[in-house]
Structure formats: structure tokens, C-alpha cells
Short mmCIF file of C-alpha atoms in Angstrom, two decimals:
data_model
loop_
_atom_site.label_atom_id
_atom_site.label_comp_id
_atom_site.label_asym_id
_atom_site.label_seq_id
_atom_site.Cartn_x
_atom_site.Cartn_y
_atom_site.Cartn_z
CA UNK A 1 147.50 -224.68 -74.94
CA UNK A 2 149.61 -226.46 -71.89
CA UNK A 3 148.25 -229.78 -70.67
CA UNK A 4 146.24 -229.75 -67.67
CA UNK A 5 148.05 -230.27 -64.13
CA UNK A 6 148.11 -233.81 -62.60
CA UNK A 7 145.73 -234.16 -59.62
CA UNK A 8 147.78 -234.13 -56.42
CA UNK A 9 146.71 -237.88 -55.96
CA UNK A 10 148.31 -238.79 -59.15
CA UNK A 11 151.48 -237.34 -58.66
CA UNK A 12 154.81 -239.84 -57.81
CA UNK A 13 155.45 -238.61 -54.37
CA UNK A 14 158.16 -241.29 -53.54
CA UNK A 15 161.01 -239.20 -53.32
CA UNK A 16 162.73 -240.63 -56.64
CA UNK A 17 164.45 -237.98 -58.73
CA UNK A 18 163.21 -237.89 -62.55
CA UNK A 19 163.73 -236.07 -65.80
CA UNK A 20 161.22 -234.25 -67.06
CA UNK A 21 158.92 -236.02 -69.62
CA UNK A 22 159.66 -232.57 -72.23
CA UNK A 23 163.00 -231.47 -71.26
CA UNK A 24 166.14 -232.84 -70.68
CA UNK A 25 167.63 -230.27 -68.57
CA UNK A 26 165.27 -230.46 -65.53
CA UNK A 27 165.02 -233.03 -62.85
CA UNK A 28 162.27 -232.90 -60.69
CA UNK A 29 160.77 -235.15 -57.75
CA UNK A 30 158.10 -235.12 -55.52
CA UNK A 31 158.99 -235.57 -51.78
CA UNK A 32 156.89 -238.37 -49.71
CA UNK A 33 154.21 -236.59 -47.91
CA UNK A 34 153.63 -237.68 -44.11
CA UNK A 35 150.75 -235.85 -44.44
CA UNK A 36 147.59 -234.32 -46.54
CA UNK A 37 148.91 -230.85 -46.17
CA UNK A 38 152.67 -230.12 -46.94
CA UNK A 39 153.90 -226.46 -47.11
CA UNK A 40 156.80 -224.02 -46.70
CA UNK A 41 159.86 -225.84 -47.30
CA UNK A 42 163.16 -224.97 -46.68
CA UNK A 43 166.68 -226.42 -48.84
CA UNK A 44 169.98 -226.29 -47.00
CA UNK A 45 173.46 -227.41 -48.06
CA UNK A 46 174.78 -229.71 -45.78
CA UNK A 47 178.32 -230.08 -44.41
CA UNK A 48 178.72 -233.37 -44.81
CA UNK A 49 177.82 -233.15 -49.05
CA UNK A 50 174.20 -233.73 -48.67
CA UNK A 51 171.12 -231.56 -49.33
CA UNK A 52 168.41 -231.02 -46.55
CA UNK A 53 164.82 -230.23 -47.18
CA UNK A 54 162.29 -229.05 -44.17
CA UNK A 55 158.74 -227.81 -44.13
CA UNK A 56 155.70 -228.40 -42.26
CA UNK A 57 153.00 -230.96 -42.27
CA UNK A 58 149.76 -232.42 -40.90
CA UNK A 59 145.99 -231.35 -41.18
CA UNK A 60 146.11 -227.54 -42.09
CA UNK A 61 148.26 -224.76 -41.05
CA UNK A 62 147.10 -223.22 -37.89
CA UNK A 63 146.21 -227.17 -36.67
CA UNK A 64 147.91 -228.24 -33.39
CA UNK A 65 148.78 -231.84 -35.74
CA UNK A 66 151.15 -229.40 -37.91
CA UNK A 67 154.88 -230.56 -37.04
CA UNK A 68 158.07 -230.08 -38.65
CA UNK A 69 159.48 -232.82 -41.46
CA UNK A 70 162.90 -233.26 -42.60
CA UNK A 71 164.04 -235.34 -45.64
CA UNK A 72 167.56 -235.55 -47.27
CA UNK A 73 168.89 -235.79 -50.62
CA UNK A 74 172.24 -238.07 -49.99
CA UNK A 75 175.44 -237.33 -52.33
CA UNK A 76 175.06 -238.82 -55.18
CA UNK A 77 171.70 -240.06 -55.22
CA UNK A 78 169.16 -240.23 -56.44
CA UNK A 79 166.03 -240.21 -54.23
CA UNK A 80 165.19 -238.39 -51.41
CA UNK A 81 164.81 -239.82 -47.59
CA UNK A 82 161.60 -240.70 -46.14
CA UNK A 83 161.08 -237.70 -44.00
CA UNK A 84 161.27 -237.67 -40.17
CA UNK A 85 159.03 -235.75 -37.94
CA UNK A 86 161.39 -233.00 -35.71
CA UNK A 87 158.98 -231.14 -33.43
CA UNK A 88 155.88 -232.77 -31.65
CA UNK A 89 154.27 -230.16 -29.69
CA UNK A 90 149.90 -231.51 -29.17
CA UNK A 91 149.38 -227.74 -28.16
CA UNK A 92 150.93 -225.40 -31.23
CA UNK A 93 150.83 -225.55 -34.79
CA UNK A 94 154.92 -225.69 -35.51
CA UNK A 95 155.50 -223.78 -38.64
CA UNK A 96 158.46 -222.29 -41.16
CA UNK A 97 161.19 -224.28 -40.64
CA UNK A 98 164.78 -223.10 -41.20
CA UNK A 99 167.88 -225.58 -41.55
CA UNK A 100 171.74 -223.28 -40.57
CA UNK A 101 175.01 -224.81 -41.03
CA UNK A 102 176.73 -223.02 -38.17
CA UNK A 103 180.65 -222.44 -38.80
CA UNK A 104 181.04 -225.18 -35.77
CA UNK A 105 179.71 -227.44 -37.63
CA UNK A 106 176.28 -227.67 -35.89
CA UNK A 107 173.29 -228.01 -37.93
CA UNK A 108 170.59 -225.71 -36.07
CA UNK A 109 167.09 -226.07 -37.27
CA UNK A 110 164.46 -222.86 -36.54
CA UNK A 111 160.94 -222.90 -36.37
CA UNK A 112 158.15 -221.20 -35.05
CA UNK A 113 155.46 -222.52 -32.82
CA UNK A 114 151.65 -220.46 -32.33
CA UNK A 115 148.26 -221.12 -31.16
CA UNK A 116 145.79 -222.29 -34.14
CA UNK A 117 145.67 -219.15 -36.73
CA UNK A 118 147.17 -216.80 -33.99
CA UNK A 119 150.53 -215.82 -35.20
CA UNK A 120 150.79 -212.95 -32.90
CA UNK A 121 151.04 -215.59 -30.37
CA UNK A 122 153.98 -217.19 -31.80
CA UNK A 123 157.63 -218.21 -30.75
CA UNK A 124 161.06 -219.14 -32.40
CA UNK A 125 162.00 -222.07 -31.33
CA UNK A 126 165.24 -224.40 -32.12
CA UNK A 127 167.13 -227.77 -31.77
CA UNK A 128 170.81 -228.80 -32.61
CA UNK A 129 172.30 -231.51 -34.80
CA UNK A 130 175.95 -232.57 -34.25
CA UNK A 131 176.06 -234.71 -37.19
CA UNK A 132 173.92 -233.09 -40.09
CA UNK A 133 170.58 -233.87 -38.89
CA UNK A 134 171.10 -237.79 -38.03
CA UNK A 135 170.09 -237.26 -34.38
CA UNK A 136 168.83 -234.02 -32.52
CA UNK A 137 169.10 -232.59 -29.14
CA UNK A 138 166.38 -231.16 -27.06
CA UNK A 139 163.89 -228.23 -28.18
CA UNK A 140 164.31 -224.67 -26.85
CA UNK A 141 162.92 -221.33 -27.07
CA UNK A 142 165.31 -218.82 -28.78
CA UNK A 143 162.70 -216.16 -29.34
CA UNK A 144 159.39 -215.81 -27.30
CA UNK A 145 156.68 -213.85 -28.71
CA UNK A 146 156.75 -210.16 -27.18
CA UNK A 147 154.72 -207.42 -26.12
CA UNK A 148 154.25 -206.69 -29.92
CA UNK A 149 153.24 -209.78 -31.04
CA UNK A 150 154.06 -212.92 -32.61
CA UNK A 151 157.88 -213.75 -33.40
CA UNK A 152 158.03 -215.05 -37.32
CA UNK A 153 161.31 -216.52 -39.04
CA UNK A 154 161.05 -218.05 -43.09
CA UNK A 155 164.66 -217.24 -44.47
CA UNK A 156 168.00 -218.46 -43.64
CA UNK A 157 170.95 -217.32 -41.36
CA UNK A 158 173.30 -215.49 -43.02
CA UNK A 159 177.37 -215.57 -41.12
CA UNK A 160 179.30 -212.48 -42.57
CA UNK A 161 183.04 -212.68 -43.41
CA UNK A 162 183.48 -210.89 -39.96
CA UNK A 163 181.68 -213.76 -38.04
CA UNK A 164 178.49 -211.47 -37.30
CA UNK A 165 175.01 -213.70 -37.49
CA UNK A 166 172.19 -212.14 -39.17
CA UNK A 167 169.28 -213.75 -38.32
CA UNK A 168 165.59 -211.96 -40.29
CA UNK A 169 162.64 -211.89 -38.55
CA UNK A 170 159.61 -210.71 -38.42
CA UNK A 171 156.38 -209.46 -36.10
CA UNK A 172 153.04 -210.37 -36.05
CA UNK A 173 151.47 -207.02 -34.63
CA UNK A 174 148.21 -206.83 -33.74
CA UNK A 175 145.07 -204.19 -33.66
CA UNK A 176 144.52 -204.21 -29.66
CA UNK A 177 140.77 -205.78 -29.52
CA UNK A 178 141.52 -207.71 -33.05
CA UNK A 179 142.74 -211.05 -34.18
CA UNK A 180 145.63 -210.75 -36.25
CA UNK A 181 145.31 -210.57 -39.99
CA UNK A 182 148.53 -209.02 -40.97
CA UNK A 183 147.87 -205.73 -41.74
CA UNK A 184 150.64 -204.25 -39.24
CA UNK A 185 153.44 -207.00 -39.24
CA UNK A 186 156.94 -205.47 -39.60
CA UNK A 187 160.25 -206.47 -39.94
CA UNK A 188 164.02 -207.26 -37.78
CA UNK A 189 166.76 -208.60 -37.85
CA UNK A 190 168.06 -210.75 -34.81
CA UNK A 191 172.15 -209.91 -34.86
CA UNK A 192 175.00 -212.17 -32.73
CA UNK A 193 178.54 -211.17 -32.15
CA UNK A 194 179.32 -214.21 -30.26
CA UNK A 195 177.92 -217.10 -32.43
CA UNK A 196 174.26 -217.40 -31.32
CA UNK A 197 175.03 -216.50 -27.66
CA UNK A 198 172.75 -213.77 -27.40
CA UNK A 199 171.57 -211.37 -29.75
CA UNK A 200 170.05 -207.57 -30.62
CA UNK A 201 167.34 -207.03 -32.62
CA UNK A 202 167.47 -204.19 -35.31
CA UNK A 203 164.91 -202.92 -36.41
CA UNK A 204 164.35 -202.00 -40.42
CA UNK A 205 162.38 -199.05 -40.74
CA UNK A 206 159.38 -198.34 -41.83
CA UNK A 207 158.80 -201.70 -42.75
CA UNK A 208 155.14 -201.97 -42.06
CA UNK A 209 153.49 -204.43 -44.63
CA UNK A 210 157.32 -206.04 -45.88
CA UNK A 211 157.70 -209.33 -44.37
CA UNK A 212 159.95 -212.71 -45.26
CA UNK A 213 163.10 -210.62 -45.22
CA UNK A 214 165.85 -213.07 -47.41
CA UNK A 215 169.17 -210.92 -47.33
CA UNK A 216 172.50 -211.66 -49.09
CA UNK A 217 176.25 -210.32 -49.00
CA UNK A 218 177.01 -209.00 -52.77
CA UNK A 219 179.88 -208.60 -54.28
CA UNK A 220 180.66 -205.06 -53.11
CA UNK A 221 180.12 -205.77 -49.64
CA UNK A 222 176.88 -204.51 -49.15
CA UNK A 223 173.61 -206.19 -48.01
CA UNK A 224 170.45 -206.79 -49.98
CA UNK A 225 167.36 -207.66 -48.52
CA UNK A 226 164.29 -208.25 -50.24
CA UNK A 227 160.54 -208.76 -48.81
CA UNK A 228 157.17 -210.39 -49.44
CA UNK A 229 154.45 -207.38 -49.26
CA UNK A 230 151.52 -207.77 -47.49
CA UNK A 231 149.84 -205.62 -49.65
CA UNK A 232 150.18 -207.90 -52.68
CA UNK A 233 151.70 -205.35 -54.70
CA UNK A 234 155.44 -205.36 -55.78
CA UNK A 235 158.81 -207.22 -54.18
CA UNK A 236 160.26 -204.83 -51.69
CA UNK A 237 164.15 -204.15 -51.52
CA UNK A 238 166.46 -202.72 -49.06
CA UNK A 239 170.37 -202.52 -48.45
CA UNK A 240 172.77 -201.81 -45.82
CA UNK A 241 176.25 -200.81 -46.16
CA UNK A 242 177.28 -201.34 -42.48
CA UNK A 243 176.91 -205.80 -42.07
CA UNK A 244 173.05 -204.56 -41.40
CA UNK A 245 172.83 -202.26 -38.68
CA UNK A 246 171.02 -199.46 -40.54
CA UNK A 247 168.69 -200.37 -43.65
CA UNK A 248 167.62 -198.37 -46.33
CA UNK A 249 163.40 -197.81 -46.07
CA UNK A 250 162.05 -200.59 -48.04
CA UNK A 251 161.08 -199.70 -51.68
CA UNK A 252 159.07 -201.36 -54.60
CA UNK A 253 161.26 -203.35 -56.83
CA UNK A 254 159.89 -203.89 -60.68
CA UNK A 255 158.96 -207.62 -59.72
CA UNK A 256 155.52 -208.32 -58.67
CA UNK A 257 154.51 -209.90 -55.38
CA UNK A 258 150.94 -211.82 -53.99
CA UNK A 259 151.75 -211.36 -50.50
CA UNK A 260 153.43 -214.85 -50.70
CA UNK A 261 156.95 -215.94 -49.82
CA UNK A 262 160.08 -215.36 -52.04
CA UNK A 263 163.86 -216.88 -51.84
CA UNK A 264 166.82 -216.14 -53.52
CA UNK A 265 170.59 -217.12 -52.77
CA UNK A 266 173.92 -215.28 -54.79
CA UNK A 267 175.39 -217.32 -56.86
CA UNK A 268 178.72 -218.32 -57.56
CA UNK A 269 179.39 -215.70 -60.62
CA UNK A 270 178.31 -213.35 -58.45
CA UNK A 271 174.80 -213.34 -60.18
CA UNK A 272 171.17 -213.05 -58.12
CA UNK A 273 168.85 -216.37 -58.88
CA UNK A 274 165.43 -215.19 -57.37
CA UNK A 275 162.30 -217.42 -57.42
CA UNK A 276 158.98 -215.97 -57.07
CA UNK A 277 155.23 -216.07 -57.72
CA UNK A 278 155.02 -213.56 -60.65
CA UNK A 279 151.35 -212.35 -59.54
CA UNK A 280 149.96 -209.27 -57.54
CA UNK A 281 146.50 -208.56 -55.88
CA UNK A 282 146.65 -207.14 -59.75
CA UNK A 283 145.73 -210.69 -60.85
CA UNK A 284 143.05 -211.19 -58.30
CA UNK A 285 139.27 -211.47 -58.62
CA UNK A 286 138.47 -212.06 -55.18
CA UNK A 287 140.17 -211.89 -51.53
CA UNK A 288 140.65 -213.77 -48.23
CA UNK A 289 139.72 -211.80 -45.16
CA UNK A 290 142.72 -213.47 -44.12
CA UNK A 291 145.23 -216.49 -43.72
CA UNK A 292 143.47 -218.38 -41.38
CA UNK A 293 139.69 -217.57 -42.32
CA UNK A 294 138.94 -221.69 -41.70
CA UNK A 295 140.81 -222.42 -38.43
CA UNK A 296 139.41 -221.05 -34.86
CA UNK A 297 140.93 -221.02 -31.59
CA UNK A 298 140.68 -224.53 -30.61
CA UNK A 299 141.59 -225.61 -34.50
CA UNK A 300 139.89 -226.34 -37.39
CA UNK A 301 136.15 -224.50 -38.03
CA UNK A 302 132.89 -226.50 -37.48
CA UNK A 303 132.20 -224.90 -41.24
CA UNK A 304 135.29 -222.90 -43.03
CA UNK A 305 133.87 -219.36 -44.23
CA UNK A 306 133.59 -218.44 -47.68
CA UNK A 307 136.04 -216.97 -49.92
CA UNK A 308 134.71 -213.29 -50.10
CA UNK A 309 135.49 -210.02 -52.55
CA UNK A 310 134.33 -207.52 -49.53
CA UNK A 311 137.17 -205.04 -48.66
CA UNK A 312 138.17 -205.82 -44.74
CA UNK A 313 137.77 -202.75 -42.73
CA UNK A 314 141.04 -200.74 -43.00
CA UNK A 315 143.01 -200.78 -39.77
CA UNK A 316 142.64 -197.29 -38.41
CA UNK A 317 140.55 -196.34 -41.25
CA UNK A 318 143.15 -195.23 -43.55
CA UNK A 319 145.69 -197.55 -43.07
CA UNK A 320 146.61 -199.90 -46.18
CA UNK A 321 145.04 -203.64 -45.06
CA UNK A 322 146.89 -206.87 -46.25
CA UNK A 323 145.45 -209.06 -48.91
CA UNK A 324 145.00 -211.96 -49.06
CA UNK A 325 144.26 -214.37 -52.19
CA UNK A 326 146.05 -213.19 -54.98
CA UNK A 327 146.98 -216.02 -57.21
CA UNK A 328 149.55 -218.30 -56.02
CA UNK A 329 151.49 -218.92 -59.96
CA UNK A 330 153.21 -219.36 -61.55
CA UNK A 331 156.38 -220.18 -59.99
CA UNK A 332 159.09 -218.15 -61.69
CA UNK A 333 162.63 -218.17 -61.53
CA UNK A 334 164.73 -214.90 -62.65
CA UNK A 335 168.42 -213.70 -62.40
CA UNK A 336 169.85 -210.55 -62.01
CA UNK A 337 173.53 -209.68 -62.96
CA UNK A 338 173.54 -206.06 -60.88
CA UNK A 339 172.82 -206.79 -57.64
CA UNK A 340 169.16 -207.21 -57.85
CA UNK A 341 168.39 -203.62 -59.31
CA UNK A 342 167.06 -205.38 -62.61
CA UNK A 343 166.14 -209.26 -63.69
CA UNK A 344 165.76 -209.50 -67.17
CA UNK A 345 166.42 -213.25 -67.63
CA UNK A 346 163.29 -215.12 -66.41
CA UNK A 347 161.77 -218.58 -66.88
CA UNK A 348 158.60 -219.88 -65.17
CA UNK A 349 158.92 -223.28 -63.11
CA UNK A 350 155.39 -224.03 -62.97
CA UNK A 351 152.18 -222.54 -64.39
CA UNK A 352 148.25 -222.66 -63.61
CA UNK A 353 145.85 -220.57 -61.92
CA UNK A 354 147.41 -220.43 -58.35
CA UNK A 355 143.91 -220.63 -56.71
CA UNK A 356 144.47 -220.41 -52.70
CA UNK A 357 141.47 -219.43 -51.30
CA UNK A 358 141.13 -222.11 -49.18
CA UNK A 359 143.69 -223.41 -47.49
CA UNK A 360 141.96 -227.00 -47.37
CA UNK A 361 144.08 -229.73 -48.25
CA UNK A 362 141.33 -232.50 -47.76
CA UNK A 363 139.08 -231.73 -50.43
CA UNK A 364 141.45 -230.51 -53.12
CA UNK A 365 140.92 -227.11 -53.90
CA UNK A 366 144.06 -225.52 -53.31
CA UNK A 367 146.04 -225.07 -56.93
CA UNK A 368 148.74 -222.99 -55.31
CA UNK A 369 152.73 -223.15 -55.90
CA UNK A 370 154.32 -221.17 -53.59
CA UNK A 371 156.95 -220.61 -50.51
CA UNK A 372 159.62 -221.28 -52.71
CA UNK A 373 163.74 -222.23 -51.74
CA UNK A 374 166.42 -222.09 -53.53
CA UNK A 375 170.11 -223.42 -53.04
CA UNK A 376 173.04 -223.39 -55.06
CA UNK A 377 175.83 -226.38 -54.47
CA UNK A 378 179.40 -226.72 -55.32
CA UNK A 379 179.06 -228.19 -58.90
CA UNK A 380 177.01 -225.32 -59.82
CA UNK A 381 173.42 -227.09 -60.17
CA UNK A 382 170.45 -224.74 -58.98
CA UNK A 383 168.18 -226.96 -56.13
CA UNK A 384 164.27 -225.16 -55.78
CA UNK A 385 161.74 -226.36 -53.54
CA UNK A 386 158.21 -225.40 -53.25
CA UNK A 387 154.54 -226.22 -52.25
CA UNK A 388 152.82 -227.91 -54.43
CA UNK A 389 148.81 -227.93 -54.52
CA UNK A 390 149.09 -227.41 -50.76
CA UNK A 391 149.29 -231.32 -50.99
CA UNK A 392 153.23 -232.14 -51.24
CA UNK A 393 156.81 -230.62 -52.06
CA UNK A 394 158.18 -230.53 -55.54
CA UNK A 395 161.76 -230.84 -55.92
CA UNK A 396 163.25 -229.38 -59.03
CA UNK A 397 166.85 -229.17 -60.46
CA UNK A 398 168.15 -227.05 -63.40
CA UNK A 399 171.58 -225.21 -64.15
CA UNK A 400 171.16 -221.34 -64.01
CA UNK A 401 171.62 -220.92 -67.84
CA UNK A 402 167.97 -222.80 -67.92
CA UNK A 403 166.49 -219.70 -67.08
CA UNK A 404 168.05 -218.09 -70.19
CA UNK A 405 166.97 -220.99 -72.25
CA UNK A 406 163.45 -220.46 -74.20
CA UNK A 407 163.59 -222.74 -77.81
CA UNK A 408 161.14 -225.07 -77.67
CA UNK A 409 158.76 -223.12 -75.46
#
């Protein structure tokens, strides 16, 4: 039987890079917390040699006090920055950052920016660094919310060979007469020609449900995309053979999904590292009616509702209804050596219960590990991010042949 988890309050979160009490071949850190809730954090390689880390923090998601945080991982060291707050809006909860190298060398950082749990009111918003994230200029919006609903980004920019920005998105979409809870968000992708000067949205179709799109080039040109499903069931997949102007109609993969975020990058060899939440509504014994059930319009409730097992009415009354709940664990990293058809070699990260049906940071409940990132760097080292407890972000560090690695488990 494992050991029990640390508390969140007894963890190291200083930043300081350390190996792993039981194995050798994994560093791991905790990043300083400016807050009691930290959550969905984002890894970029920067151009200058160093390794960027965003995410969000403050009281609870959907909280006007939510901002933006970046940290840094310098070359060479050892520790990680104390983080500094990039967005400061008293009115929005700012939420899902996204660092992008540009090929100009500008460092853009995306986020978006709603009213308390409405994400159908949301907007994509951005700021520019000339010098890897040392200084930044002023905040704009790049997408407003439209007469769908809320604009959504999680995954990272992805610059094709023929200079063509593919930026995923997605939409909050609501029942007319009914808060959003999910049940009809879709996906896009935002496309430039001219480097960011204006862009076209595509939509992927019939992507009801498939949200967090994270696409990649593979090695035979084509694109593959792969979703978190609001339905909890099963990692969704699509490809396009055209630098994503059509899309295939998103299908089940064989990997499981919680209706929780996903990342994976292509690696070096040409290989797929994914990491994931290996759990499905499959592994749940009760449901959220949704996300936000503790936060109201003005922030959070006078008394948070109670986790309950009740169906929510379906929208429509047949349509499939997103759920929400399913465990948020363990945290599982897996490679695929066919472009992402199969992914036999998998390890888990973390382990434990993945409770998350509160998203209450102040008392402790929250057992979650979850929104994962994942980056690659020059000398080959796999860098993974992810939420922690709701309370801070764990940093960990492994070489892709860890996944393959199980003696001593």
C-alpha cells in the first residue's frame, strides 16, 4: 500500500528543484504559491534558454481576485522564480493562461477574462514581452466573447513550416434562459496568414462536447488534435491533412478522459508524450451540477451547494449533458510511437483519489491533480506541470524512457 499524500500545507512550495525521496530519475518542485488556490498551468520554452511556467491564482476560480502568475526556471538552475502577477483586472476572474514564442521573437502571453462562473461571458485577451517575459506591454483584447458565447483558449500556438498560426479555441455556448454548464461548448481554431494580424476562425465539426483542443504537426505532415470530453468519457482525436482547414469529426480514442484538461507535445524522435488523468465519469460515484456550483454572480456563495448524484436535466431533453466530478487521478503520462493511434507505454505521475467536488481551496478538500503541461527542451529532458490539491503547482522532470521504466514499482 502507497504512503498517504502530504497535506498541501506540508508540502516545500519554495520553488527549489529536488530528487525524489524513491527514485533517482525524477526531479520534482513545488512552485511558490501567491495564493490559496493555484490551477491550470502552462510550460513554455523560452528563447532566451529558460523555461516559463503560467497559471492562475487567488481565492477560487470564477473570483474577480483570480489573476495570472508567471514564474521561470533560469538555465541552469535550479529553483524556480518567485512568480509575478501579469493581469490585474478587480472586475473578471482572468483564467488559462498561454505563454507563445512568436518567430519574432516576442513572447505573447493569452488568457481569458469572464464574469464570476460565467464562461459564456468570457474574452481572450493578450500582452507582449520583448525580452522573454522580463517586462510586458499593455493588455488587449484579441478575442471578445460573441453572439455564441464565451471565447475559451488552454493549449498552445502552434506556427507551421509554412508560417500559418494555429491558434485552438473553444466556445462556451449557452441554453438561451440558462447559465452555462457546458453541455453545448464546441470547438475552433483561430488561423493567421500574416503573423497574428488578423485571423479566421474554422470551425471543427461536430465537435459538441470536445473541448481543450492541443494539436501537433507529425511526422507525415498531417495534424493531430486531441480533446478533453465534456462527457467524461474517452480522449477525443481528430486530424487534418490540409495545415487545419478541414478536420476529421472528432472520435473516441482508447484513452479515458474526466472531462478535465490534457497536453501533449511531439517529441524529438518523432514519438507522442501525452499526459492525462486516466479516469472517466466510469470512476465516479457522484457528480457536480457543474464547474462553478459555489461561485454566484457577484463571486463567491453566501453557502457553496452540495456535491450531488442527481442527473442535471438534459439540455433539450435528449441531448448528452456534461459531467462534472469524475475523479481528478492519477496523473499519467503515456507515449505513442504511431502518431497517437495507440499508447502502450504508460507510467502514472501521481496517484490518489482525485476528489474535486469542491472547488474550495480554503478548507482543503480538493485532492485533485489535473490541467496538466508538458514541454520537451533541447537536451531531451521531459518538463510536466500540473495542479496540485487545487493548492499549488508541482513541477516534475523525467527523461521519456521513465515512462517505459517499471522495476521497483
Amino acid at each position: 500500500m502507497s504512503e498517504p499524500l502530504p497535506a498541501a500545507a506540508d508540502l516545500p512550495m519554495d520553488g527549489v528543484i529536488r530528487v525524489h525521496d524513491a527514485d533517482p530519475d525524477r526531479h520534482e518542485a513545488y512552485l511558490i504559491a501567491p495564493a490559496v488556490q493555484n490551477h491550470a498551468a502552462n510550460l513554455m520554452a523560452l528563447g532566451n534558454g529558460d523555461l516559463g511556467c503560467v497559471w492562475f491564482s487567488g481565492t477560487q476560480e470564477g473570483v474577480a481576485d483570480i489573476s495570472i502568475w508567471f514564474s521561470r526556471l533560469e538555465k541552469g538552475a535550479e529553483a524556480w522564480s518567485t512568480p509575478t502577477r501579469l493581469s490585474d483586472d478587480l472586475t473578471r476572474s482572468e483564467q488559462n493562461p498561454v505563454l507563445f514564442p512568436t518567430p519574432a521573437d516576442e513572447l505573447w502571453l493569452l488568457y481569458t477574462a469572464q464574469h464570476a462562473g460565467n464562461q459564456d461571458t468570457a474574452e481572450v485577451r493578450c500582452r507582449i514581452s520583448r525580452d522573454d517575459g522580463h517586462s510586458w506591454g499593455p493588455v488587449r483584447t484579441l478575442f471578445p466573447a460573441t453572439s455564441r458565447g464565451g471565447v475559451f483558449v488552454r493549449q498552445p500556438v502552434l506556427v507551421l513550416p509554412s508560417g500559418r498560426w494555429l491558434l485552438p479555441v473553444f466556445n462556451c455556448v449557452t441554453t438561451p434562459g440558462k447559465r452555462w454548464v457546458g453541455d453545448r461548448d464546441t470547438s475552433s481554431l483561430m488561423i493567421s496568414d500574416d503573423e497574428g494580424r488578423t485571423w479566421r476562425e474554422q470551425l471543427v465539426p461536430e465537435s459538441t462536447g470536445c473541448v481543450h483542443m492541443n494539436l501537433h504537426l507529425l511526422a507525415d505532415g498531417t495534424l493531430l488534435a486531441l480533446f478533453r470530453s465534456r462527457w467524461a468519457d474517452a480522449i477525443y482525436a481528430s486530424r487534418s491533412a490540409d495545415e487545419g482547414t478541414t478536420w476529421s469529426v472528432p472520435a473516441a480514442t482508447e484513452l479515458p478522459n474526466n472531462n478535465s484538461s490534457i497536453q501533449y507535445v511531439t517529441l524529438s524522435d518523432d514519438r507522442l508524450a501525452l499526459v492525462y488523468n486516466a479516469s472517466s465519469a466510469a470512476d465516479a460515484v457522484e457528480r457536480r451540477v457543474s464547474l462553478y456550483d459555489e461561485i454566484d454572480d457577484d463571486g463567491l456563495a453566501a453557502t457553496p451547494a452540495s456535491p450531488t448524484g442527481e442527473e442535471p436535466a438534459a439540455v433539450g431533453g435528449d441531448e448528452r449533458t456534461a459531467f462534472w466530478g469524475a475523479p481528478r487521478a492519477p496523473m499519467t503520462l503515456a507515449l505513442s510511437a504511431d502518431g497517437g493511434h495507440t499508447w502502450p507505454i504508460r507510467r502514472d505521475l501521481e496517484v490518489g483519489d482525485g476528489y474535486c467536488l469542491t472547488n474550495n481551496s480554503r478548507d482543503g478538500l480538493n485532492r485533485e491533480f489535473s490541467y496538466p503541461s508538458i514541454q520537451e527542451t533541447a537536451d531531451g529532458d521531459l518538463h510536466i506541470a500540473f495542479t496540485y490539491h487545487r493548492r499549488v503547482i508541482k513541477y516534475v522532470r523525467v527523461r521519456p524512457e521513465w515512462a517505459a521504466r517499471t522495476e521497483g514499482l
